[in-house]
Coordinates of C-alpha atoms in Angstrom, one line a residue:
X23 CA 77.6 116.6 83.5
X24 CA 77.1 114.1 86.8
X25 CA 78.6 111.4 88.1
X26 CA 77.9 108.1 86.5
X27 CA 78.6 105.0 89.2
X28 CA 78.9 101.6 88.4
X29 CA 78.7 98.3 90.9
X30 CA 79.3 95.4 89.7
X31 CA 82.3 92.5 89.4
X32 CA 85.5 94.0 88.3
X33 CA 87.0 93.5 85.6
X34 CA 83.9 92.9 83.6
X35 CA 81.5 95.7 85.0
X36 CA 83.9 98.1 83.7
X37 CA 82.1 100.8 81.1
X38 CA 84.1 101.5 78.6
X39 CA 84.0 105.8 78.9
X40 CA 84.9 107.7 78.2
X41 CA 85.8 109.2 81.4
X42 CA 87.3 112.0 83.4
X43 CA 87.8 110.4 86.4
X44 CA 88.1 106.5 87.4
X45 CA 88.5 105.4 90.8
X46 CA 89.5 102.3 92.3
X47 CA 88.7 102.2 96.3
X48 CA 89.6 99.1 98.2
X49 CA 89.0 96.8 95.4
X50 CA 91.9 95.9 94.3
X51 CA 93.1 93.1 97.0
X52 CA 89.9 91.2 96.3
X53 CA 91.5 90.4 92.3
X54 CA 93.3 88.2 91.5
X55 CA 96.8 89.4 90.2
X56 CA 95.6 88.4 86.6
X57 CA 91.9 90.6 87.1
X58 CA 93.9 93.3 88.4
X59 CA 95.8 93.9 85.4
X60 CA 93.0 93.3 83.3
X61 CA 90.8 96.1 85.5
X62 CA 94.0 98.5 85.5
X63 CA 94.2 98.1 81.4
X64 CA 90.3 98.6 81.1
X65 CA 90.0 101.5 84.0
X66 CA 92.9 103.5 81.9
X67 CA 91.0 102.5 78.3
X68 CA 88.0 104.3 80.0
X69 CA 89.7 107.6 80.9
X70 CA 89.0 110.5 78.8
X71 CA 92.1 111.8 77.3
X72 CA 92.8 114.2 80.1
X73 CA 91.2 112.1 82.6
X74 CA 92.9 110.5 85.9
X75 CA 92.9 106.9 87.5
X76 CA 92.8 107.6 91.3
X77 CA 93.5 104.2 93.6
X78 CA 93.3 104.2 97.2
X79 CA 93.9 101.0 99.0
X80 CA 94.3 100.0 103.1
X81 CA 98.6 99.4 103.8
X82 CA 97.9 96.9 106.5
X83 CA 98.5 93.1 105.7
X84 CA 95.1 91.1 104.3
X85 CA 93.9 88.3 105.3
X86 CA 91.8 85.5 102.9
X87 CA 92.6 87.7 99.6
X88 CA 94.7 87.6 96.7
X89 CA 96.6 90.9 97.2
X90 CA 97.8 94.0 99.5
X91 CA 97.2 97.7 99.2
X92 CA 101.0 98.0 98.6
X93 CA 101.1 95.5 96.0
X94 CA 98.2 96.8 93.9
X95 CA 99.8 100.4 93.6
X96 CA 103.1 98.5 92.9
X97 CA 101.0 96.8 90.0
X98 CA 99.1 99.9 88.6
X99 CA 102.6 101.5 88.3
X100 CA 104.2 99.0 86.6
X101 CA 101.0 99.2 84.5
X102 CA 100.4 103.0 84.6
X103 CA 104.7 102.9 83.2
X104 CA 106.1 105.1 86.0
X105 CA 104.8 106.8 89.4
X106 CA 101.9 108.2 90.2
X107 CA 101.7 111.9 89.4
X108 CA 100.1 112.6 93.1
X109 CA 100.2 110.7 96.0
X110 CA 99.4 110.5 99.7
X111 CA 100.3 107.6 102.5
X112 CA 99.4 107.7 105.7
X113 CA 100.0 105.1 108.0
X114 CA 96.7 103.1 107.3
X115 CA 96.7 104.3 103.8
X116 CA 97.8 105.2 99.7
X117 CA 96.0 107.3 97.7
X118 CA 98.2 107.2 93.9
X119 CA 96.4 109.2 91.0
X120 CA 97.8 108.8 87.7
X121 CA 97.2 110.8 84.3
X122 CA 97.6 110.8 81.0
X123 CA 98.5 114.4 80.3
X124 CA 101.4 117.2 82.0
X125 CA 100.0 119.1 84.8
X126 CA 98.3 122.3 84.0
X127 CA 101.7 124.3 84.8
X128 CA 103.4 122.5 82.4
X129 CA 100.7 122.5 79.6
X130 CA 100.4 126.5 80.4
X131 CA 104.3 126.8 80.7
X132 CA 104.0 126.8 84.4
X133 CA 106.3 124.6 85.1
X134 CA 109.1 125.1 87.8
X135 CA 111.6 126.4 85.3
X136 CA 109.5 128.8 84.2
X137 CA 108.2 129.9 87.6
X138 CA 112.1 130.1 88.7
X139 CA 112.7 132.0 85.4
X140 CA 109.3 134.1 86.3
X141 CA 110.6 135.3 90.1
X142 CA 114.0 136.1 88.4
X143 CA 112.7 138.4 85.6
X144 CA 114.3 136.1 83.1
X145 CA 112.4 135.5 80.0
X146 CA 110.6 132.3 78.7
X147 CA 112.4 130.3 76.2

């Protein structure tokens, strides 16, 4: 149990995990489109089989990089196959997380029908 950090050039310095929690801060407008898809493939290769892929990225145009912050979540979707399962923009930034498996509600049976079927008295099924 710890954290493990690793600096270095992405997409290369990327360790191969596994683990439960990758994150990509304000790195991904300094790849090109090409390195971005290659970190994205080997950041979700690393992730433990519950683990989650959490981006954060500055919304504001860039100047003298490859990329935005908008375009590099719109990339990791497309990559990631659908939304993120969390997400949070403000007006300077995104934070998308993505993961692998259903939330804990669903894997428990948690999920909304269930909760609506729960505060009803209806059973499960």
């Amino acid at each position: 149990p710890g954290a493990h950090v690793t600096v270095g050039a992405a997409p290369a310095a990327i360790p191969g995990g596994p683990f439960d929690l990758v994150v990509l801060s304000e790195v991904g407008y300094f790849l090109t489109p090409t390195e971005l898809l290659v970190t994205l493939a080997k950041a979700r290769s690393a992730l433990a089989a519950d683990g989650e892929l959490v981006l954060c990225h500055w919304q504001h145009p860039t100047i003298g990089v490859p990329l935005d912050g908008p375009l590099v979540h719109e990339q990791a979707q497309d990559s990631w196959g659908g939304p993120a399962q969390a997400h949070y923009r403000d007006p300077d930034l995104c934070i998308d997380i993505w993961t692998a498996t259903a939330s804990v509600a669903s894997r428990e049976g948690r999920d909304t029908a269930a909760s609506e079927d729960d505060r009803a008295g209806r059973p499960h099924g």
